[in-house]
Amino acid sequence: MRLFIDTANVNEIREAASWGVLDGVTTNPSLVAREGRSYRALIEEICRLVPGPVSAEVLATDAEGMEREGRELAAIAENVVIKLPITPEGVKTCARFADEGIATNLTLCFSTAQALLVAKAGASYVSPFVGRLDDVGQDGMELVREIVQVYGNYEFPTQVLVASVRHPQHVVQAALAGADVATVPFKILQQLFHHPLTDIGLERFLADYRAATAGH
Ligand code: E4P
C-alpha cells in the first residue's frame, strides 16, 4: 500500500519525504486555505518536493469551470492529479479527463454506489472518507472493504485511496482491506513510528552497552 501525506504544509511534506516512505500528497481547499499562500505557487512547490502524485482540487462546481481549472492545475507539473467532487458535474469532468489521459482523484466518496460510478467514468483514484463516516456513526472501513471487493469483481483499474484518516489503526485497517493508498495527516504519520516497547528496548540496549563499556 502506498502512503500519501494529507497536507498542504511544505515543512510537513519535506519532513515526511526525508523518512523515505512518502509516495504522494493530497491537498484540499481547507488545507490550502490554512497556508495563506497562492494556490498555484503552493502546488508548484509541493510538486517539486515530491515526485509522486499530488492531488489538487478544483474550486468550481460546474463542469465547464472544473474543466478549465483542472487543465490549469494539470499544466503545473506532470505529477498533478485533478481532484474532483463526486457530483454529476465532477463525474462528467472525470470522464472527459480520462479520455485525455489526465489523472483524477474523485473525492468526498461516502458510498459504494458513488465509487462504482467514478470507476465507470475512468477515475484514477477514488477517495472514501473513513473518519467522517465514523464521525456520523457509520463504519468507514466497511465502505473501503466494499469498494475493494466491487473493483476486484470487475477489475476496475481505479485505485482506492483511503482518506479522512484519524488514527494509526485506520492505516493498518486500510492495508488489511487491500486499499491501494492511504493518505495520512502528518501527526498520524509520526504516530505510526511509535511503540512503547521500541522506546524501552532501545533505552535498555544503550544502557546495557554503556554499563558494560564504562571505564574501558
Ligand atoms: C482527502 O483527500 C482529504 O483531504 C482528507 O483526507 C479529508 O480529511 P478530514 O475529514 O480529516 O478533513
XYZ file of C-alpha atoms and ligand atoms in Angstrom:
228
model
C 0.000 0.000 0.000
C 1.287 3.450 -0.870
C 1.396 6.197 1.749
C 0.461 9.768 0.867
C 0.531 12.735 3.218
C -2.707 14.694 3.610
C -1.487 18.271 3.982
C -0.598 21.423 2.079
C 2.163 22.371 4.534
C 5.540 22.210 2.806
C 7.510 21.758 6.041
C 5.462 18.681 6.905
C 5.849 17.353 3.361
C 9.628 17.943 3.409
C 9.980 16.174 6.770
C 7.835 13.168 5.745
C 9.693 12.896 2.427
C 13.004 12.723 4.323
C 11.850 9.466 6.005
C 11.887 7.671 2.643
C 8.333 6.340 2.953
C 6.307 9.016 1.180
C 4.659 8.169 -2.145
C 2.498 11.234 -2.765
C 0.443 14.139 -1.413
C -3.231 15.025 -1.194
C -4.492 18.542 -0.583
C -7.972 20.021 -0.366
C -9.254 23.611 -0.305
C -9.451 23.655 3.525
C -5.805 22.527 3.844
C -4.618 25.031 1.190
C -6.523 27.894 2.853
C -4.646 27.217 6.126
C -1.322 28.001 4.436
C -2.316 31.546 3.345
C -0.354 31.324 0.062
C -1.197 31.474 -3.630
C -2.768 28.171 -4.658
C -0.671 27.792 -7.796
C 2.654 28.630 -6.106
C 1.902 26.158 -3.343
C 1.083 23.285 -5.710
C 4.198 24.108 -7.760
C 6.387 23.873 -4.667
C 4.760 20.626 -3.469
C 5.256 19.050 -6.910
C 8.953 19.965 -6.771
C 9.289 18.350 -3.321
C 7.532 15.068 -4.129
C 7.868 13.199 -7.434
C 4.757 11.057 -6.745
C 1.119 12.026 -7.358
C -0.030 15.371 -5.893
C -3.812 15.829 -5.716
C -5.018 19.403 -6.235
C -8.734 20.123 -6.028
C -10.840 22.307 -8.302
C -12.990 25.002 -6.691
C -15.608 25.306 -9.456
C -18.837 23.347 -9.128
C -19.892 23.360 -12.807
C -18.323 21.081 -15.417
C -17.061 23.945 -17.566
C -15.319 25.620 -14.623
C -13.951 22.300 -13.334
C -12.513 21.535 -16.748
C -10.878 24.960 -17.033
C -9.392 24.843 -13.504
C -8.379 21.210 -13.924
C -6.461 21.966 -17.094
C -4.684 24.898 -15.385
C -3.710 22.667 -12.441
C -2.637 19.796 -14.713
C -0.329 22.193 -16.573
C 1.636 22.917 -13.346
C 3.501 19.609 -13.323
C 3.247 16.084 -14.676
C 2.512 14.621 -11.239
C -0.606 16.734 -10.558
C -3.786 14.691 -10.091
C -7.021 16.635 -10.512
C -9.302 16.259 -7.536
C -12.994 16.469 -8.385
C -16.055 16.141 -6.144
C -18.442 13.230 -6.766
C -21.303 15.172 -8.309
C -22.768 14.735 -11.802
C -20.591 17.664 -12.933
C -17.480 16.205 -11.312
C -18.055 12.742 -12.781
C -18.694 14.251 -16.234
C -15.407 16.145 -15.996
C -13.666 12.986 -14.802
C -14.835 11.067 -17.894
C -13.607 13.854 -20.166
C -10.198 13.944 -18.466
C -9.954 10.130 -18.543
C -10.345 10.208 -22.341
C -7.352 12.536 -22.497
C -5.208 10.626 -20.003
C -5.426 13.341 -17.302
C -5.243 11.707 -13.843
C -8.144 12.317 -11.448
C -8.994 11.723 -7.797
C -12.743 11.636 -7.130
C -13.227 12.946 -3.632
C -15.864 13.021 -0.897
C -16.847 9.406 -1.508
C -19.311 8.142 1.106
C -20.964 5.186 -0.659
C -20.126 2.150 -2.766
C -22.602 3.363 -5.389
C -20.562 6.562 -5.786
C -17.372 4.519 -6.067
C -18.946 2.386 -8.820
C -19.936 5.480 -10.814
C -16.493 7.059 -10.671
C -14.808 3.801 -11.699
C -17.099 3.652 -14.731
C -16.112 7.252 -15.558
C -12.442 6.220 -15.567
C -11.252 7.872 -12.339
C -7.615 7.198 -11.448
C -8.404 7.281 -7.695
C -11.498 7.248 -5.509
C -11.259 8.748 -2.012
C -13.574 7.184 0.596
C -13.584 9.422 3.708
C -13.447 6.914 6.560
C -13.111 9.315 9.506
C -16.084 11.442 8.509
C -18.231 8.305 8.184
C -17.080 7.075 11.612
C -17.997 10.542 12.947
C -21.637 10.042 11.951
C -21.823 6.528 13.371
C -21.164 4.545 10.175
C -18.242 2.144 9.755
C -15.896 3.944 7.340
C -13.706 0.883 6.835
C -16.698 -1.210 5.779
C -17.072 1.185 2.842
C -13.416 0.629 1.919
C -13.868 -3.156 2.051
C -16.947 -2.959 -0.192
C -15.215 -0.766 -2.759
C -12.147 -3.034 -2.846
C -14.460 -6.003 -3.431
C -16.519 -4.343 -6.179
C -13.434 -3.075 -8.006
C -11.907 -6.568 -7.713
C -15.083 -8.216 -9.054
C -14.890 -6.203 -12.266
C -11.156 -5.494 -12.426
C -11.690 -1.737 -12.413
C -8.273 -0.054 -12.519
C -9.413 2.855 -10.270
C -7.251 2.909 -7.145
C -8.807 3.046 -3.676
C -7.285 5.944 -1.723
C -8.370 5.877 1.918
C -8.897 9.464 3.125
C -10.037 11.251 6.280
C -7.694 9.077 8.335
C -7.946 9.835 12.056
C -5.605 7.359 13.785
C -2.908 4.733 13.062
C -5.445 1.875 13.154
C -7.173 3.371 10.117
C -3.885 2.956 8.234
C -3.496 -0.664 9.326
C -7.125 -1.458 8.517
C -6.752 0.150 5.084
C -3.782 -2.125 4.358
C -5.679 -5.202 5.613
C -8.630 -4.279 3.392
C -6.339 -4.179 0.360
C -6.610 -0.426 -0.304
C -4.089 0.917 -2.820
C -3.248 4.097 -0.889
C -3.849 5.717 2.493
C -3.471 9.477 2.756
C -2.441 10.363 6.266
C -2.104 13.656 8.205
C 1.459 14.441 9.377
C 0.697 13.861 13.066
C -0.630 10.379 12.359
C 2.347 9.538 10.130
C 4.535 10.390 13.129
C 2.379 8.197 15.386
C 2.943 5.215 13.050
C 6.559 5.057 14.251
C 5.782 4.795 17.920
C 5.564 1.778 20.153
C 6.443 1.996 23.873
C 8.361 -1.292 23.699
C 10.602 0.144 20.968
C 11.492 3.103 23.227
C 12.038 0.884 26.290
C 14.026 -1.659 24.255
C 16.305 0.970 22.780
C 16.877 2.594 26.161
C 17.834 -0.795 27.639
C 20.200 -1.713 24.763
C 22.058 1.573 25.162
C 22.111 1.395 28.984
C 23.492 -2.188 28.846
C 26.164 -1.157 26.392
C 27.151 1.908 28.429
C 27.308 -0.165 31.648
C 29.470 -2.866 30.046
C 31.879 -0.447 28.434
C 32.128 2.099 31.288
C 35.727 2.698 32.197
C 37.126 0.885 29.089
C -8.565 13.728 1.355
O -8.012 13.854 0.295
C -8.945 14.837 2.235
O -8.008 15.872 2.079
C -8.904 14.500 3.694
O -8.484 13.185 3.924
C -10.081 14.964 4.483
O -9.915 14.574 5.825
P -10.720 15.221 7.040
O -12.023 14.502 7.159
O -9.835 14.961 8.217
O -10.863 16.680 6.726
